[in-house]
Short mmCIF file of C-alpha atoms in Angstrom, two decimals:
data_model
loop_
_atom_site.label_atom_id
_atom_site.label_comp_id
_atom_site.label_asym_id
_atom_site.label_seq_id
_atom_site.Cartn_x
_atom_site.Cartn_y
_atom_site.Cartn_z
CA MET A 1 0.00 0.00 0.00
CA SER A 2 2.93 2.37 0.53
CA LEU A 3 3.52 2.76 -3.23
CA ALA A 4 -0.21 3.31 -3.78
CA MET A 5 -0.34 6.03 -1.15
CA ARG A 6 2.80 7.63 -2.58
CA SER A 7 1.08 7.58 -5.98
CA VAL A 8 -1.87 9.47 -4.50
CA GLU A 9 0.51 12.08 -3.05
CA LEU A 10 2.18 12.56 -6.43
CA PHE A 11 -1.22 12.63 -8.14
CA HIS A 12 -2.11 15.68 -6.07
CA ASP A 13 1.34 17.27 -6.53
CA HIS A 14 3.71 16.10 -9.27
CA GLY A 15 6.41 18.27 -7.73
CA ALA A 16 6.38 16.60 -4.30
CA HIS A 17 9.91 15.18 -4.64
CA ASP A 18 13.55 16.26 -4.80
CA ARG A 19 14.28 15.01 -8.36
CA PRO A 20 15.78 11.70 -7.21
CA LEU A 21 16.66 10.65 -10.79
CA ALA A 22 18.63 13.80 -11.61
CA GLY A 23 21.50 12.98 -13.95
CA GLN A 24 20.26 9.47 -14.66
CA LEU A 25 19.19 7.72 -17.88
CA THR A 26 15.97 5.70 -17.91
CA GLY A 27 15.48 3.24 -20.77
CA LEU A 28 11.98 2.66 -22.13
CA LEU A 29 11.75 -0.62 -24.04
CA PHE A 30 8.28 -1.07 -25.52
CA THR A 31 7.93 -3.91 -28.00
CA ARG A 32 4.12 -3.74 -27.81
CA ALA A 33 1.75 -0.85 -28.38
CA SER A 34 1.22 1.46 -25.42
CA THR A 35 -0.56 4.77 -24.94
CA ARG A 36 -0.96 5.31 -21.20
CA THR A 37 1.96 3.33 -19.76
CA ARG A 38 4.62 4.58 -22.16
CA THR A 39 3.48 8.18 -21.89
CA ALA A 40 3.27 7.90 -18.10
CA PHE A 41 6.79 6.53 -17.66
CA THR A 42 8.27 9.03 -20.10
CA ALA A 43 6.65 11.91 -18.23
CA ALA A 44 7.59 10.38 -14.87
CA ALA A 45 11.26 10.03 -15.78
CA ILE A 46 11.43 13.66 -16.94
CA ARG A 47 9.62 14.99 -13.87
CA LEU A 48 12.00 13.09 -11.58
CA GLY A 49 15.04 14.54 -13.35
CA SER A 50 15.98 11.65 -15.65
CA ALA A 51 16.50 11.66 -19.41
CA PRO A 52 14.40 8.94 -21.08
CA VAL A 53 15.96 6.76 -23.81
CA ALA A 54 13.25 5.08 -25.87
CA PHE A 55 13.46 1.79 -27.80
CA GLY A 56 10.77 0.47 -30.12
CA PRO A 57 10.20 -3.15 -31.23
CA ALA A 58 12.78 -3.02 -34.05
CA ASP A 59 15.41 -0.82 -32.39
CA LEU A 60 17.48 -3.46 -30.56
CA HIS A 61 19.27 -6.56 -31.80
CA LEU A 62 16.93 -8.70 -29.70
CA GLY A 63 14.95 -8.91 -32.92
CA THR A 64 17.95 -10.26 -34.87
CA GLY A 65 19.01 -12.96 -32.45
CA GLU A 66 21.07 -11.28 -29.72
CA SER A 67 20.35 -12.90 -26.38
CA VAL A 68 18.40 -11.23 -23.61
CA GLY A 69 21.43 -11.59 -21.33
CA ASP A 70 23.82 -9.89 -23.73
CA THR A 71 21.30 -7.12 -24.31
CA GLY A 72 20.99 -6.62 -20.56
CA ARG A 73 24.77 -6.36 -20.12
CA VAL A 74 25.02 -3.67 -22.80
CA LEU A 75 22.03 -1.65 -21.59
CA GLY A 76 23.17 -1.89 -17.98
CA ALA A 77 26.53 -0.40 -18.91
CA VAL A 78 24.78 2.74 -20.16
CA LEU A 79 21.43 3.07 -18.40
CA ASP A 80 20.57 3.50 -14.73
CA SER A 81 17.22 1.72 -15.01
CA LEU A 82 14.91 0.20 -17.60
CA VAL A 83 11.13 0.14 -18.05
CA ALA A 84 10.10 -2.77 -20.29
CA ARG A 85 6.86 -3.89 -21.93
CA THR A 86 7.30 -7.05 -23.96
CA ALA A 87 4.20 -9.22 -23.35
CA GLY A 88 6.75 -12.06 -23.23
CA PRO A 89 7.75 -14.16 -20.21
CA LEU A 90 8.61 -12.44 -16.95
CA ASP A 91 11.90 -14.35 -16.82
CA GLU A 92 13.17 -12.21 -19.72
CA LEU A 93 12.91 -9.09 -17.59
CA ARG A 94 14.59 -10.83 -14.68
CA GLU A 95 17.46 -11.76 -16.99
CA LEU A 96 17.73 -8.18 -18.23
CA SER A 97 17.93 -6.97 -14.64
CA ARG A 98 20.36 -9.66 -13.53
CA GLN A 99 22.80 -9.24 -16.41
CA GLY A 100 22.44 -5.46 -16.57
CA ARG A 101 22.70 -5.06 -12.79
CA MET A 102 20.01 -2.40 -12.89
CA PRO A 103 16.37 -2.07 -11.83
CA VAL A 104 13.95 -3.26 -14.51
CA VAL A 105 10.32 -2.20 -14.16
CA ASN A 106 7.72 -4.64 -15.48
CA ALA A 107 5.42 -2.48 -17.62
CA LEU A 108 3.62 -5.61 -18.91
CA THR A 109 4.56 -9.23 -19.44
CA ALA A 110 2.48 -12.22 -20.41
CA GLN A 111 1.96 -13.12 -16.75
CA GLU A 112 1.26 -9.83 -15.02
CA HIS A 113 0.79 -6.06 -15.38
CA PRO A 114 1.94 -4.84 -11.94
CA THR A 115 2.09 -1.12 -12.71
CA GLN A 116 -1.59 -1.33 -13.72
CA GLY A 117 -2.32 -3.04 -10.41
CA LEU A 118 -0.56 -0.21 -8.57
CA CYS A 119 -2.53 2.38 -10.54
CA ASP A 120 -5.78 0.57 -9.70
CA LEU A 121 -4.98 0.38 -5.99
CA ALA A 122 -4.02 4.07 -5.94
CA THR A 123 -7.24 5.02 -7.76
CA LEU A 124 -9.27 3.07 -5.23
CA ALA A 125 -7.42 4.75 -2.36
CA LEU A 126 -8.02 8.17 -3.93
CA SER A 127 -11.73 7.45 -4.42
CA PHE A 128 -12.60 5.44 -1.30
CA GLY A 129 -9.97 6.39 1.28
CA ASP A 130 -9.57 3.47 3.68
CA LEU A 131 -9.80 0.31 1.55
CA THR A 132 -10.34 -2.11 4.43
CA GLY A 133 -13.15 -4.48 3.44
CA ILE A 134 -13.54 -3.17 -0.11
CA ARG A 135 -15.51 -5.47 -2.44
CA VAL A 136 -14.52 -5.73 -6.12
CA LEU A 137 -16.13 -7.73 -8.92
CA TYR A 138 -13.95 -8.18 -12.01
CA LEU A 139 -15.62 -9.26 -15.27
CA GLY A 140 -13.93 -10.67 -18.37
CA GLU A 141 -10.72 -12.55 -19.14
CA GLY A 142 -8.37 -13.59 -16.35
CA ASN A 143 -5.50 -11.77 -18.05
CA SER A 144 -2.34 -10.04 -16.80
CA THR A 145 -4.35 -7.08 -15.48
CA ALA A 146 -6.59 -9.44 -13.53
CA VAL A 147 -3.56 -11.18 -12.02
CA ALA A 148 -2.09 -7.83 -10.93
CA LEU A 149 -5.42 -6.78 -9.42
CA ALA A 150 -5.65 -10.04 -7.48
CA HIS A 151 -2.19 -9.61 -5.97
CA ALA A 152 -2.77 -5.92 -5.21
CA LEU A 153 -6.06 -6.47 -3.38
CA ALA A 154 -4.72 -9.54 -1.59
CA ALA A 155 -2.72 -7.14 0.57
CA VAL A 156 -5.79 -5.11 1.64
CA PRO A 157 -7.26 -6.26 4.97
CA GLY A 158 -10.75 -7.69 4.66
CA SER A 159 -11.04 -7.09 0.91
CA ARG A 160 -13.19 -9.36 -1.24
CA VAL A 161 -12.41 -9.70 -4.95
CA THR A 162 -14.34 -12.01 -7.24
CA PHE A 163 -13.23 -12.74 -10.80
CA ALA A 164 -16.20 -13.52 -13.06
CA THR A 165 -14.63 -15.01 -16.18
CA PRO A 166 -15.90 -17.04 -19.15
CA ALA A 167 -15.16 -20.75 -18.80
CA GLY A 168 -11.81 -21.45 -20.43
CA TYR A 169 -10.65 -17.83 -20.06
CA GLY A 170 -10.12 -17.69 -16.33
CA MET A 171 -7.26 -16.73 -14.06
CA PRO A 172 -4.26 -19.09 -14.01
CA GLN A 173 -4.97 -21.44 -11.11
CA GLU A 174 -1.55 -21.02 -9.53
CA GLU A 175 -1.87 -17.24 -9.54
CA LEU A 176 -5.36 -17.53 -8.05
CA ARG A 177 -4.16 -19.86 -5.29
CA THR A 178 -1.13 -17.69 -4.51
CA ALA A 179 -3.23 -14.52 -4.27
CA ASP A 180 -5.87 -16.23 -2.11
CA ARG A 181 -3.25 -17.61 0.27
CA ARG A 182 -1.77 -14.16 0.69
CA ALA A 183 -5.23 -12.66 1.11
CA GLY A 184 -5.99 -15.12 3.88
CA THR A 185 -3.20 -13.67 6.02
CA VAL A 186 -5.06 -10.32 6.23
CA GLY A 187 -8.62 -11.64 6.36
CA ALA A 188 -9.24 -11.03 2.66
CA SER A 189 -10.38 -13.40 -0.10
CA VAL A 190 -9.83 -13.95 -3.82
CA ASP A 191 -12.12 -16.27 -5.75
CA GLN A 192 -13.37 -17.00 -9.26
CA ILE A 193 -16.76 -17.78 -10.79
CA HIS A 194 -17.90 -18.43 -14.36
CA ASP A 195 -21.57 -17.45 -14.03
CA LEU A 196 -22.81 -14.00 -13.01
CA ALA A 197 -25.73 -15.63 -11.22
CA ALA A 198 -23.17 -16.49 -8.55
CA ALA A 199 -21.87 -12.90 -8.27
CA PRO A 200 -21.81 -11.41 -4.77
CA PRO A 201 -24.88 -9.34 -3.81
CA ASP A 202 -22.88 -6.39 -2.52
CA VAL A 203 -20.09 -4.82 -4.57
CA ASP A 204 -18.25 -1.49 -4.32
CA VAL A 205 -16.53 -1.66 -7.73
CA LEU A 206 -17.13 -3.39 -11.06
CA TYR A 207 -13.94 -3.73 -13.10
CA THR A 208 -13.45 -4.90 -16.67
CA THR A 209 -10.77 -4.84 -19.37
CA ARG A 210 -10.69 -5.13 -23.13
CA TRP A 211 -11.80 -8.55 -24.30
CA GLN A 212 -9.14 -8.95 -26.96
CA LEU A 213 -5.71 -7.43 -27.42
CA ALA A 214 -5.06 -6.04 -30.88
CA GLY A 215 -3.44 -8.53 -33.23
CA ILE A 216 -3.94 -11.59 -30.97
CA ALA A 217 -6.40 -14.10 -32.41
CA ARG A 218 -8.59 -16.40 -30.32
CA PRO A 219 -8.44 -20.12 -31.10
CA ASP A 220 -12.24 -20.37 -30.78
CA PRO A 221 -13.97 -18.42 -33.58
CA ALA A 222 -17.13 -18.16 -31.41
CA TRP A 223 -15.31 -16.70 -28.41
CA ARG A 224 -17.43 -13.55 -28.35
CA GLU A 225 -20.48 -15.62 -27.40
CA ALA A 226 -18.67 -16.80 -24.28
CA PHE A 227 -17.81 -13.22 -23.34
CA ARG A 228 -21.16 -11.58 -24.12
CA PRO A 229 -22.77 -12.27 -20.68
CA PHE A 230 -19.93 -10.26 -19.09
CA HIS A 231 -20.66 -7.08 -21.05
CA VAL A 232 -21.06 -4.17 -18.62
CA ASP A 233 -24.03 -2.02 -19.57
CA GLU A 234 -26.24 0.19 -17.44
CA ALA A 235 -28.61 -2.66 -16.60
CA LEU A 236 -25.77 -4.82 -15.25
CA LEU A 237 -24.15 -1.95 -13.36
CA ASP A 238 -27.52 -1.14 -11.78
CA ARG A 239 -27.54 -4.56 -10.10
CA TRP A 240 -25.13 -2.79 -7.74
CA PRO A 241 -26.54 0.77 -7.60
CA ARG A 242 -23.77 2.14 -5.38
CA ALA A 243 -20.87 0.54 -7.24
CA ALA A 244 -18.25 2.50 -9.15
CA PHE A 245 -16.91 1.29 -12.49
CA MET A 246 -13.25 0.77 -13.44
CA HIS A 247 -11.53 -0.10 -16.72
CA GLY A 248 -7.80 -0.49 -17.38
CA LEU A 249 -8.14 0.92 -20.94
CA PRO A 250 -7.95 0.86 -23.89
CA ALA A 251 -11.68 0.22 -24.18
CA ARG A 252 -13.81 -1.05 -27.02
CA ARG A 253 -17.26 0.40 -26.55
CA GLY A 254 -19.91 -2.18 -27.36
CA ASP A 255 -17.72 -5.15 -26.45
CA GLU A 256 -16.76 -5.27 -22.78
CA VAL A 257 -18.54 -2.03 -21.84
CA SER A 258 -21.17 0.36 -23.12
CA GLY A 259 -20.29 3.95 -23.82
CA ARG A 260 -22.87 5.12 -21.28
CA VAL A 261 -21.10 3.24 -18.51
CA LEU A 262 -17.53 4.08 -19.57
CA ASP A 263 -18.31 7.79 -19.86
CA GLY A 264 -20.93 7.87 -17.14
CA PRO A 265 -20.87 9.49 -13.70
CA ARG A 266 -19.90 6.27 -11.92
CA SER A 267 -16.85 5.62 -14.09
CA LEU A 268 -13.36 5.90 -12.59
CA ALA A 269 -11.67 4.81 -15.82
CA TRP A 270 -10.39 8.29 -16.65
CA THR A 271 -9.13 8.79 -13.11
CA GLN A 272 -7.20 5.52 -13.51
CA ALA A 273 -5.62 6.89 -16.69
CA ALA A 274 -4.76 10.16 -14.95
CA MET A 275 -3.20 8.22 -12.06
CA LYS A 276 -0.73 6.45 -14.36
CA PRO A 277 1.99 9.16 -14.39
CA ALA A 278 1.86 9.45 -10.59
CA GLY A 279 2.12 5.68 -10.25
CA ALA A 280 5.05 5.63 -12.65
CA MET A 281 6.78 8.33 -10.61
CA ALA A 282 6.26 6.35 -7.41
CA VAL A 283 7.76 3.22 -9.00
CA LEU A 284 10.80 4.98 -10.48
CA GLU A 285 11.42 6.86 -7.24
CA TRP A 286 11.21 3.59 -5.28
CA ALA A 287 13.52 1.77 -7.72
CA ALA A 288 16.10 4.55 -7.55
CA ALA A 289 16.31 4.14 -3.78
CA ARG A 290 17.00 0.37 -3.89
#
């Protein structure tokens, strides 16, 4: 929670720091498309005094066969830290950090999206204050954002998070078990259902994400039918009349959410987006102090 609360402080005042990255170089390796996260970390590095060095998907010799380890050694000789989004395995980022002997921030891998989880926790803290006992219902695929949300809320005393996912598109069981075990130590719970009829009667937040990432095909051509019951429209949101709505963005209106919900008065999606630079600042500041 300390990083989330620091994010809230920086959200209110981007200048509430002493430029801890002054004179440093921060690498930004983004091999996948990014609007919010890349912009947030670029702005965060500059605000904290660092000069960002950006790499796109074809800019490094990783794409021509150079090993992750060799790449890490070279980057670590020049950079002070690295922010990386690859959508590949988390072990690649660990290897970059190990060989480069520098902090590497996970801005998205296949397994988890931790900076999104931090942003979500900070947005909840900004909106609700004390999060003890908060109840969250997540709808859609058990993807990397869902995993990050599970681990983030597992640290909140008394929280209850339910993942409502289509059968066959759920959370990885090991991640679910790990999060629930951790949650149990603070009186919280993490569980998963595949039918909204089993959704909890009382919810503070409904959360969803995009059903399909651009350029990634589903093996089942009829996958949209499995996802359709998890579409968040006004009728579904009104099952929980006091609940707020969250979305990690980007959104596809008409798929996972209706425009009236996404742009409506109960939506926190745009606050989440605005929280991203503050969260990025909190992460880079924390990494610089390690």
